[in-house]
PDB file of C-alpha atoms in Angstrom:
ATOM      1  CA  UNK Z   1     -14.485  -3.470  26.486  1.00 89.00           C
ATOM      2  CA  UNK Z   2     -12.300  -3.161  23.370  1.00 91.00           C
ATOM      3  CA  UNK Z   3      -9.172  -3.184  25.536  1.00 92.00           C
ATOM      4  CA  UNK Z   4     -10.411  -6.231  27.435  1.00 94.00           C
ATOM      5  CA  UNK Z   5     -11.071  -8.139  24.203  1.00 94.00           C
ATOM      6  CA  UNK Z   6      -7.705  -7.058  22.832  1.00 95.00           C
ATOM      7  CA  UNK Z   7      -5.843  -8.281  25.935  1.00 94.00           C
ATOM      8  CA  UNK Z   8      -7.373 -11.745  25.552  1.00 95.00           C
ATOM      9  CA  UNK Z   9      -7.030 -12.087  21.778  1.00 97.00           C
ATOM     10  CA  UNK Z  10      -3.591 -10.525  21.275  1.00 97.00           C
ATOM     11  CA  UNK Z  11      -1.426 -13.336  22.758  1.00 97.00           C
ATOM     12  CA  UNK Z  12      -3.499 -15.983  20.986  1.00 97.00           C
ATOM     13  CA  UNK Z  13      -3.023 -14.496  17.539  1.00 98.00           C
ATOM     14  CA  UNK Z  14       0.307 -12.717  17.869  1.00 97.00           C
ATOM     15  CA  UNK Z  15       2.235 -15.978  18.050  1.00 97.00           C
ATOM     16  CA  UNK Z  16       0.791 -16.948  14.654  1.00 97.00           C
ATOM     17  CA  UNK Z  17       2.102 -13.780  12.940  1.00 98.00           C
ATOM     18  CA  UNK Z  18       5.342 -13.657  10.971  1.00 98.00           C
ATOM     19  CA  UNK Z  19       8.373 -11.925  12.508  1.00 98.00           C
ATOM     20  CA  UNK Z  20       8.376  -9.092   9.956  1.00 98.00           C
ATOM     21  CA  UNK Z  21       4.879  -7.774  10.623  1.00 98.00           C
ATOM     22  CA  UNK Z  22       5.459  -4.548  12.575  1.00 98.00           C
ATOM     23  CA  UNK Z  23       2.164  -2.714  13.098  1.00 97.00           C
ATOM     24  CA  UNK Z  24       0.594  -2.560  16.572  1.00 94.00           C
ATOM     25  CA  UNK Z  25       2.669  -5.364  18.081  1.00 96.00           C
ATOM     26  CA  UNK Z  26       4.750  -5.483  21.243  1.00 96.00           C
ATOM     27  CA  UNK Z  27       8.458  -4.837  20.564  1.00 96.00           C
ATOM     28  CA  UNK Z  28       7.782  -3.915  16.935  1.00 97.00           C
ATOM     29  CA  UNK Z  29       6.751  -0.538  15.482  1.00 96.00           C
ATOM     30  CA  UNK Z  30       7.842   1.897  12.779  1.00 95.00           C
ATOM     31  CA  UNK Z  31      11.479   2.338  13.751  1.00 95.00           C
ATOM     32  CA  UNK Z  32      12.173  -1.372  14.075  1.00 97.00           C
ATOM     33  CA  UNK Z  33      10.592  -1.853  10.642  1.00 97.00           C
ATOM     34  CA  UNK Z  34      12.824   0.846   9.157  1.00 96.00           C
ATOM     35  CA  UNK Z  35      15.929  -0.673  10.729  1.00 96.00           C
ATOM     36  CA  UNK Z  36      14.923  -4.084   9.398  1.00 97.00           C
ATOM     37  CA  UNK Z  37      14.526  -2.589   5.917  1.00 97.00           C
ATOM     38  CA  UNK Z  38      18.109  -1.332   6.011  1.00 96.00           C
ATOM     39  CA  UNK Z  39      19.331  -4.725   7.251  1.00 97.00           C
ATOM     40  CA  UNK Z  40      17.502  -6.481   4.410  1.00 98.00           C
ATOM     41  CA  UNK Z  41      19.036  -4.047   1.922  1.00 97.00           C
ATOM     42  CA  UNK Z  42      22.551  -4.913   3.085  1.00 96.00           C
ATOM     43  CA  UNK Z  43      21.830  -8.608   2.698  1.00 97.00           C
ATOM     44  CA  UNK Z  44      20.036  -8.376  -0.654  1.00 96.00           C
ATOM     45  CA  UNK Z  45      22.679  -6.055  -2.107  1.00 96.00           C
ATOM     46  CA  UNK Z  46      25.592  -7.990  -0.600  1.00 95.00           C
ATOM     47  CA  UNK Z  47      26.685  -4.931   1.376  1.00 94.00           C
ATOM     48  CA  UNK Z  48      25.823  -2.540  -1.448  1.00 93.00           C
ATOM     49  CA  UNK Z  49      27.979  -4.320  -4.017  1.00 94.00           C
ATOM     50  CA  UNK Z  50      24.924  -5.344  -6.097  1.00 95.00           C
ATOM     51  CA  UNK Z  51      21.871  -3.415  -7.272  1.00 96.00           C
ATOM     52  CA  UNK Z  52      18.914  -3.928  -4.945  1.00 97.00           C
ATOM     53  CA  UNK Z  53      15.343  -3.238  -6.088  1.00 98.00           C
ATOM     54  CA  UNK Z  54      12.372  -2.623  -3.823  1.00 98.00           C
ATOM     55  CA  UNK Z  55       8.741  -3.394  -4.612  1.00 98.00           C
ATOM     56  CA  UNK Z  56       6.566  -1.092  -2.509  1.00 98.00           C
ATOM     57  CA  UNK Z  57       2.815  -1.719  -2.285  1.00 97.00           C
ATOM     58  CA  UNK Z  58      -0.237  -0.286  -0.574  1.00 97.00           C
ATOM     59  CA  UNK Z  59      -3.678  -1.882  -0.305  1.00 97.00           C
ATOM     60  CA  UNK Z  60      -6.499   0.312  -1.596  1.00 97.00           C
ATOM     61  CA  UNK Z  61      -8.951   1.480   1.107  1.00 96.00           C
ATOM     62  CA  UNK Z  62      -7.846  -1.363   3.347  1.00 97.00           C
ATOM     63  CA  UNK Z  63      -9.863  -0.750   6.532  1.00 97.00           C
ATOM     64  CA  UNK Z  64     -12.991   0.118   4.543  1.00 97.00           C
ATOM     65  CA  UNK Z  65     -12.644  -3.070   2.472  1.00 97.00           C
ATOM     66  CA  UNK Z  66     -12.209  -5.688   5.190  1.00 98.00           C
ATOM     67  CA  UNK Z  67     -14.898  -8.332   4.733  1.00 98.00           C
ATOM     68  CA  UNK Z  68     -16.705  -9.154   7.976  1.00 98.00           C
ATOM     69  CA  UNK Z  69     -17.448 -12.766   7.047  1.00 98.00           C
ATOM     70  CA  UNK Z  70     -13.855 -13.506   6.083  1.00 98.00           C
ATOM     71  CA  UNK Z  71     -12.568 -11.834   9.256  1.00 98.00           C
ATOM     72  CA  UNK Z  72     -14.939 -13.846  11.461  1.00 98.00           C
ATOM     73  CA  UNK Z  73     -13.883 -17.086   9.749  1.00 98.00           C
ATOM     74  CA  UNK Z  74     -10.248 -16.259  10.548  1.00 98.00           C
ATOM     75  CA  UNK Z  75     -11.104 -15.463  14.169  1.00 98.00           C
ATOM     76  CA  UNK Z  76     -13.041 -18.721  14.550  1.00 97.00           C
ATOM     77  CA  UNK Z  77      -9.955 -20.713  13.538  1.00 96.00           C
ATOM     78  CA  UNK Z  78      -8.454 -19.870  16.947  1.00 97.00           C
ATOM     79  CA  UNK Z  79     -11.419 -18.888  19.129  1.00 96.00           C
ATOM     80  CA  UNK Z  80     -13.947 -21.620  19.921  1.00 94.00           C
ATOM     81  CA  UNK Z  81     -15.867 -20.168  22.879  1.00 94.00           C
ATOM     82  CA  UNK Z  82     -19.406 -19.321  21.739  1.00 95.00           C
ATOM     83  CA  UNK Z  83     -19.775 -16.292  24.028  1.00 95.00           C
ATOM     84  CA  UNK Z  84     -16.451 -14.874  22.871  1.00 95.00           C
ATOM     85  CA  UNK Z  85     -17.434 -15.404  19.242  1.00 96.00           C
ATOM     86  CA  UNK Z  86     -20.741 -13.629  19.875  1.00 97.00           C
ATOM     87  CA  UNK Z  87     -18.995 -10.606  21.418  1.00 97.00           C
ATOM     88  CA  UNK Z  88     -16.320 -10.372  18.701  1.00 97.00           C
ATOM     89  CA  UNK Z  89     -18.998 -10.591  16.028  1.00 96.00           C
ATOM     90  CA  UNK Z  90     -20.956  -7.787  17.752  1.00 96.00           C
ATOM     91  CA  UNK Z  91     -17.846  -5.597  17.684  1.00 96.00           C
ATOM     92  CA  UNK Z  92     -17.149  -6.288  14.018  1.00 96.00           C
ATOM     93  CA  UNK Z  93     -20.772  -5.860  12.919  1.00 95.00           C
ATOM     94  CA  UNK Z  94     -21.189  -2.618  14.894  1.00 94.00           C
ATOM     95  CA  UNK Z  95     -19.488  -0.677  12.087  1.00 92.00           C
ATOM     96  CA  UNK Z  96     -19.643  -0.845   8.308  1.00 92.00           C
ATOM     97  CA  UNK Z  97     -18.940   1.341   5.303  1.00 92.00           C
ATOM     98  CA  UNK Z  98     -21.318  -0.789   3.277  1.00 90.00           C
ATOM     99  CA  UNK Z  99     -23.071  -4.019   4.166  1.00 93.00           C
ATOM    100  CA  UNK Z 100     -20.583  -6.508   5.585  1.00 95.00           C
ATOM    101  CA  UNK Z 101     -17.536  -4.335   4.863  1.00 96.00           C
ATOM    102  CA  UNK Z 102     -15.194  -2.157   6.888  1.00 97.00           C
ATOM    103  CA  UNK Z 103     -13.823  -1.707  10.396  1.00 96.00           C
ATOM    104  CA  UNK Z 104     -13.106   1.619  12.158  1.00 95.00           C
ATOM    105  CA  UNK Z 105      -9.572   2.996  12.265  1.00 90.00           C
ATOM    106  CA  UNK Z 106      -9.548   4.166  15.869  1.00 85.00           C
ATOM    107  CA  UNK Z 107     -10.441   1.052  17.865  1.00 92.00           C
ATOM    108  CA  UNK Z 108      -7.608  -0.966  19.394  1.00 94.00           C
ATOM    109  CA  UNK Z 109      -9.430  -4.127  18.315  1.00 96.00           C
ATOM    110  CA  UNK Z 110      -9.333  -2.899  14.707  1.00 97.00           C
ATOM    111  CA  UNK Z 111      -5.534  -2.889  14.745  1.00 95.00           C
ATOM    112  CA  UNK Z 112      -5.507  -6.523  15.838  1.00 97.00           C
ATOM    113  CA  UNK Z 113      -8.239  -7.472  13.361  1.00 98.00           C
ATOM    114  CA  UNK Z 114      -6.156  -5.861  10.603  1.00 98.00           C
ATOM    115  CA  UNK Z 115      -3.170  -8.026  11.500  1.00 98.00           C
ATOM    116  CA  UNK Z 116      -5.326 -11.161  11.684  1.00 98.00           C
ATOM    117  CA  UNK Z 117      -6.719 -10.360   8.239  1.00 98.00           C
ATOM    118  CA  UNK Z 118      -3.390  -9.581   6.575  1.00 98.00           C
ATOM    119  CA  UNK Z 119      -1.597 -12.457   8.254  1.00 98.00           C
ATOM    120  CA  UNK Z 120      -3.120 -14.482   5.416  1.00 98.00           C
ATOM    121  CA  UNK Z 121      -1.184 -12.316   2.958  1.00 98.00           C
ATOM    122  CA  UNK Z 122       1.983 -12.594   5.058  1.00 98.00           C
ATOM    123  CA  UNK Z 123       1.789 -16.385   5.105  1.00 98.00           C
ATOM    124  CA  UNK Z 124       1.154 -16.498   1.354  1.00 98.00           C
ATOM    125  CA  UNK Z 125       4.138 -14.274   0.544  1.00 98.00           C
ATOM    126  CA  UNK Z 126       6.535 -15.970   2.964  1.00 98.00           C
ATOM    127  CA  UNK Z 127       5.522 -19.627   2.595  1.00 97.00           C
ATOM    128  CA  UNK Z 128       3.866 -19.933  -0.820  1.00 98.00           C
ATOM    129  CA  UNK Z 129       5.887 -17.421  -2.800  1.00 98.00           C
ATOM    130  CA  UNK Z 130       8.993 -18.071  -0.645  1.00 97.00           C
ATOM    131  CA  UNK Z 131       9.884 -14.379  -0.497  1.00 98.00           C
ATOM    132  CA  UNK Z 132      12.942 -13.825   1.671  1.00 97.00           C
ATOM    133  CA  UNK Z 133      12.988 -10.064   2.247  1.00 98.00           C
ATOM    134  CA  UNK Z 134       9.464  -8.915   3.098  1.00 98.00           C
ATOM    135  CA  UNK Z 135       8.269  -6.316   5.619  1.00 98.00           C
ATOM    136  CA  UNK Z 136       4.692  -5.248   6.340  1.00 98.00           C
ATOM    137  CA  UNK Z 137       3.372  -2.401   8.459  1.00 98.00           C
ATOM    138  CA  UNK Z 138      -0.440  -2.371   8.419  1.00 97.00           C
ATOM    139  CA  UNK Z 139      -1.416  -2.188   4.722  1.00 97.00           C
ATOM    140  CA  UNK Z 140       1.992  -0.941   3.492  1.00 97.00           C
ATOM    141  CA  UNK Z 141       4.581  -3.541   2.577  1.00 98.00           C
ATOM    142  CA  UNK Z 142       7.911  -3.852   0.787  1.00 98.00           C
ATOM    143  CA  UNK Z 143       9.799  -6.695  -0.871  1.00 98.00           C
ATOM    144  CA  UNK Z 144      13.508  -6.484  -1.702  1.00 98.00           C
ATOM    145  CA  UNK Z 145      15.353  -8.440  -4.371  1.00 98.00           C
ATOM    146  CA  UNK Z 146      18.220  -8.031  -6.820  1.00 96.00           C
ATOM    147  CA  UNK Z 147      15.968  -9.148  -9.719  1.00 97.00           C
ATOM    148  CA  UNK Z 148      13.587  -6.443 -10.939  1.00 97.00           C
ATOM    149  CA  UNK Z 149      11.662  -8.822 -13.204  1.00 97.00           C
ATOM    150  CA  UNK Z 150      11.039 -11.219 -10.325  1.00 98.00           C
ATOM    151  CA  UNK Z 151       9.452  -8.360  -8.377  1.00 98.00           C
ATOM    152  CA  UNK Z 152       7.302  -7.433 -11.372  1.00 98.00           C
ATOM    153  CA  UNK Z 153       5.972 -10.997 -11.536  1.00 98.00           C
ATOM    154  CA  UNK Z 154       5.068 -10.884  -7.855  1.00 98.00           C
ATOM    155  CA  UNK Z 155       2.643  -7.985  -8.333  1.00 98.00           C
ATOM    156  CA  UNK Z 156       0.018  -9.985 -10.241  1.00 97.00           C
ATOM    157  CA  UNK Z 157       0.427 -13.018  -7.952  1.00 98.00           C
ATOM    158  CA  UNK Z 158      -0.138 -10.872  -4.867  1.00 98.00           C
ATOM    159  CA  UNK Z 159      -3.037  -8.992  -6.417  1.00 98.00           C
ATOM    160  CA  UNK Z 160      -4.742 -12.237  -7.430  1.00 98.00           C
ATOM    161  CA  UNK Z 161      -4.368 -13.635  -3.921  1.00 98.00           C
ATOM    162  CA  UNK Z 162      -5.772 -10.477  -2.347  1.00 98.00           C
ATOM    163  CA  UNK Z 163      -8.751 -10.448  -4.700  1.00 98.00           C
ATOM    164  CA  UNK Z 164      -9.576 -14.161  -4.428  1.00 98.00           C
ATOM    165  CA  UNK Z 165      -8.905 -14.767  -0.741  1.00 98.00           C
ATOM    166  CA  UNK Z 166      -9.420 -11.431   1.027  1.00 98.00           C
ATOM    167  CA  UNK Z 167     -11.510  -9.342  -1.400  1.00 98.00           C
ATOM    168  CA  UNK Z 168      -8.844  -6.648  -1.455  1.00 98.00           C
ATOM    169  CA  UNK Z 169      -6.843  -4.967  -4.200  1.00 97.00           C
ATOM    170  CA  UNK Z 170      -3.498  -3.191  -4.445  1.00 98.00           C
ATOM    171  CA  UNK Z 171      -3.701   0.568  -4.932  1.00 97.00           C
ATOM    172  CA  UNK Z 172      -2.729   0.986  -8.618  1.00 94.00           C
ATOM    173  CA  UNK Z 173      -1.077   4.370  -7.999  1.00 94.00           C
ATOM    174  CA  UNK Z 174       0.950   3.171  -5.023  1.00 95.00           C
ATOM    175  CA  UNK Z 175       2.673   0.133  -6.475  1.00 97.00           C
ATOM    176  CA  UNK Z 176       6.219   0.876  -7.567  1.00 97.00           C
ATOM    177  CA  UNK Z 177       9.605  -0.724  -8.109  1.00 98.00           C
ATOM    178  CA  UNK Z 178      12.754   1.341  -7.726  1.00 96.00           C
ATOM    179  CA  UNK Z 179      16.397   0.951  -6.810  1.00 97.00           C
ATOM    180  CA  UNK Z 180      17.127   1.262  -3.133  1.00 97.00           C
ATOM    181  CA  UNK Z 181      19.822   3.863  -3.807  1.00 95.00           C
ATOM    182  CA  UNK Z 182      17.135   6.135  -5.338  1.00 96.00           C
ATOM    183  CA  UNK Z 183      15.480   6.368  -1.925  1.00 96.00           C
ATOM    184  CA  UNK Z 184      12.589   4.296  -0.544  1.00 96.00           C
ATOM    185  CA  UNK Z 185       9.692   6.270   0.922  1.00 95.00           C
ATOM    186  CA  UNK Z 186       8.428   4.041   3.731  1.00 96.00           C
ATOM    187  CA  UNK Z 187       6.637   4.816   7.013  1.00 96.00           C
ATOM    188  CA  UNK Z 188       7.407   8.525   7.075  1.00 93.00           C
ATOM    189  CA  UNK Z 189      11.088   8.278   6.163  1.00 95.00           C
ATOM    190  CA  UNK Z 190      13.040   8.099   2.913  1.00 96.00           C
ATOM    191  CA  UNK Z 191      15.716   5.421   3.205  1.00 96.00           C
ATOM    192  CA  UNK Z 192      18.999   5.331   1.284  1.00 95.00           C
ATOM    193  CA  UNK Z 193      21.910   2.859   1.565  1.00 94.00           C
ATOM    194  CA  UNK Z 194      23.816   4.966   4.099  1.00 91.00           C
ATOM    195  CA  UNK Z 195      21.338   7.631   5.092  1.00 92.00           C
ATOM    196  CA  UNK Z 196      17.745   8.240   6.144  1.00 94.00           C
ATOM    197  CA  UNK Z 197      15.788  11.482   5.944  1.00 95.00           C
ATOM    198  CA  UNK Z 198      12.349  12.568   7.023  1.00 95.00           C
ATOM    199  CA  UNK Z 199       9.707  12.295   4.332  1.00 93.00           C
ATOM    200  CA  UNK Z 200       8.840  15.689   2.792  1.00 92.00           C
ATOM    201  CA  UNK Z 201       5.102  15.356   3.534  1.00 92.00           C
ATOM    202  CA  UNK Z 202       5.870  14.367   7.124  1.00 91.00           C
ATOM    203  CA  UNK Z 203       8.146  17.380   7.526  1.00 92.00           C
ATOM    204  CA  UNK Z 204       5.566  19.792   6.116  1.00 93.00           C
ATOM    205  CA  UNK Z 205       2.819  18.332   8.309  1.00 93.00           C
ATOM    206  CA  UNK Z 206       5.064  18.650  11.357  1.00 93.00           C
ATOM    207  CA  UNK Z 207       5.794  22.330  10.779  1.00 92.00           C
ATOM    208  CA  UNK Z 208       2.135  23.124  10.036  1.00 93.00           C
ATOM    209  CA  UNK Z 209       1.122  21.593  13.353  1.00 93.00           C
ATOM    210  CA  UNK Z 210       3.869  23.426  15.255  1.00 92.00           C
ATOM    211  CA  UNK Z 211       2.806  26.778  13.802  1.00 91.00           C
ATOM    212  CA  UNK Z 212      -0.853  26.144  14.688  1.00 92.00           C
ATOM    213  CA  UNK Z 213       0.082  25.180  18.237  1.00 92.00           C
ATOM    214  CA  UNK Z 214       2.238  28.291  18.586  1.00 91.00           C
ATOM    215  CA  UNK Z 215      -0.738  30.475  17.693  1.00 91.00           C
ATOM    216  CA  UNK Z 216      -3.010  28.948  20.325  1.00 91.00           C
ATOM    217  CA  UNK Z 217      -0.142  28.874  22.839  1.00 91.00           C
ATOM    218  CA  UNK Z 218       0.346  32.624  22.435  1.00 88.00           C
ATOM    219  CA  UNK Z 219      -3.327  33.321  23.184  1.00 88.00           C
ATOM    220  CA  UNK Z 220      -3.239  31.072  26.238  1.00 88.00           C
ATOM    221  CA  UNK Z 221      -5.444  28.230  24.969  1.00 88.00           C
ATOM    222  CA  UNK Z 222      -2.821  25.568  25.724  1.00 89.00           C
ATOM    223  CA  UNK Z 223      -0.108  25.368  28.364  1.00 89.00           C
ATOM    224  CA  UNK Z 224       3.587  25.696  27.622  1.00 89.00           C
ATOM    225  CA  UNK Z 225       4.079  22.160  28.964  1.00 89.00           C
ATOM    226  CA  UNK Z 226       1.677  20.804  26.337  1.00 90.00           C
ATOM    227  CA  UNK Z 227       3.649  22.535  23.570  1.00 90.00           C
ATOM    228  CA  UNK Z 228       6.948  21.221  24.951  1.00 89.00           C
ATOM    229  CA  UNK Z 229       5.621  17.658  25.095  1.00 91.00           C
ATOM    230  CA  UNK Z 230       4.684  17.907  21.419  1.00 92.00           C
ATOM    231  CA  UNK Z 231       8.136  19.252  20.531  1.00 91.00           C
ATOM    232  CA  UNK Z 232       9.841  16.434  22.408  1.00 92.00           C
ATOM    233  CA  UNK Z 233       7.828  13.906  20.412  1.00 92.00           C
ATOM    234  CA  UNK Z 234       9.136  15.479  17.197  1.00 92.00           C
ATOM    235  CA  UNK Z 235      12.695  15.394  18.481  1.00 92.00           C
ATOM    236  CA  UNK Z 236      12.088  11.695  19.079  1.00 91.00           C
ATOM    237  CA  UNK Z 237      11.015  11.193  15.456  1.00 91.00           C
ATOM    238  CA  UNK Z 238      14.088  13.036  14.200  1.00 93.00           C
ATOM    239  CA  UNK Z 239      16.467  10.904  16.265  1.00 91.00           C
ATOM    240  CA  UNK Z 240      15.917   8.107  13.774  1.00 92.00           C
ATOM    241  CA  UNK Z 241      17.114   9.991  10.694  1.00 92.00           C
ATOM    242  CA  UNK Z 242      19.606  12.544   9.411  1.00 92.00           C
ATOM    243  CA  UNK Z 243      18.053  15.629  10.953  1.00 89.00           C
ATOM    244  CA  UNK Z 244      20.760  18.143  11.889  1.00 89.00           C
ATOM    245  CA  UNK Z 245      19.150  21.007   9.959  1.00 90.00           C
ATOM    246  CA  UNK Z 246      15.632  20.160  11.136  1.00 91.00           C
ATOM    247  CA  UNK Z 247      16.756  20.057  14.763  1.00 89.00           C
ATOM    248  CA  UNK Z 248      18.155  23.568  14.371  1.00 89.00           C
ATOM    249  CA  UNK Z 249      14.784  24.780  13.098  1.00 88.00           C
ATOM    250  CA  UNK Z 250      12.955  23.097  15.970  1.00 88.00           C
ATOM    251  CA  UNK Z 251      15.337  24.725  18.427  1.00 87.00           C
ATOM    252  CA  UNK Z 252      14.294  28.142  17.076  1.00 82.00           C
ATOM    253  CA  UNK Z 253      10.635  27.351  17.841  1.00 78.00           C
ATOM    254  CA  UNK Z 254      11.609  26.492  21.413  1.00 74.00           C
ATOM    255  CA  UNK Z 255      13.510  29.773  21.757  1.00 64.00           C
ATOM    256  CA  UNK Z 256      10.574  31.953  20.692  1.00 58.00           C
ATOM    257  CA  UNK Z 257       8.472  30.756  23.623  1.00 58.00           C
TER     258      UNK Z 257
END
């Protein structure tokens, strides 16, 4: 049912989203967002001849904080059929962290609802604040500019909009401004002007999972093919960054089996 609802709603709402929203959309995704970030850096820094600053933000407890009434109002702006509205409302109201708040992470409809909800933020940043270099992936977003003080001013404007219009708030410990050349930790990678490496936490999590899988592989609880599929997925992740040393380590895991 969730997939059926998603298939109907996605084309209706997707065309209303900004270009630089990358989560759970056809022909978007993490790696396109990362590539776009590097392209924006080159433009904002005039090919690395000027200092470029990045404002990186995260919304606090985003999925748990989505307001059902606000979400339904946004849905109703495009969907007029009463039966469809009834079904969508049933889906939204079927889950809550507290009364009238929250949607589950796992449902495919939740990913679309998240984009519908935060499209309001996207439109505000792009068309009200006139921000040129903005990228959002789910509840993580970055803004690039050569003026650090301009980025500092944006924080309160964005926070006020989130609080007043969407009943959300920026995570106070995950709002930061730093120079691009210092490395920008975004979507599992750390991006530099001419390089990109895997995020340390991502790397540690990857090796922990590999070691656990090796243990259960050796006692016959999973097939070798399953382990190899997992390894190939990690090779795929590493293709998008500087990973020569990590590939060598992964190769050693393949050899031991």
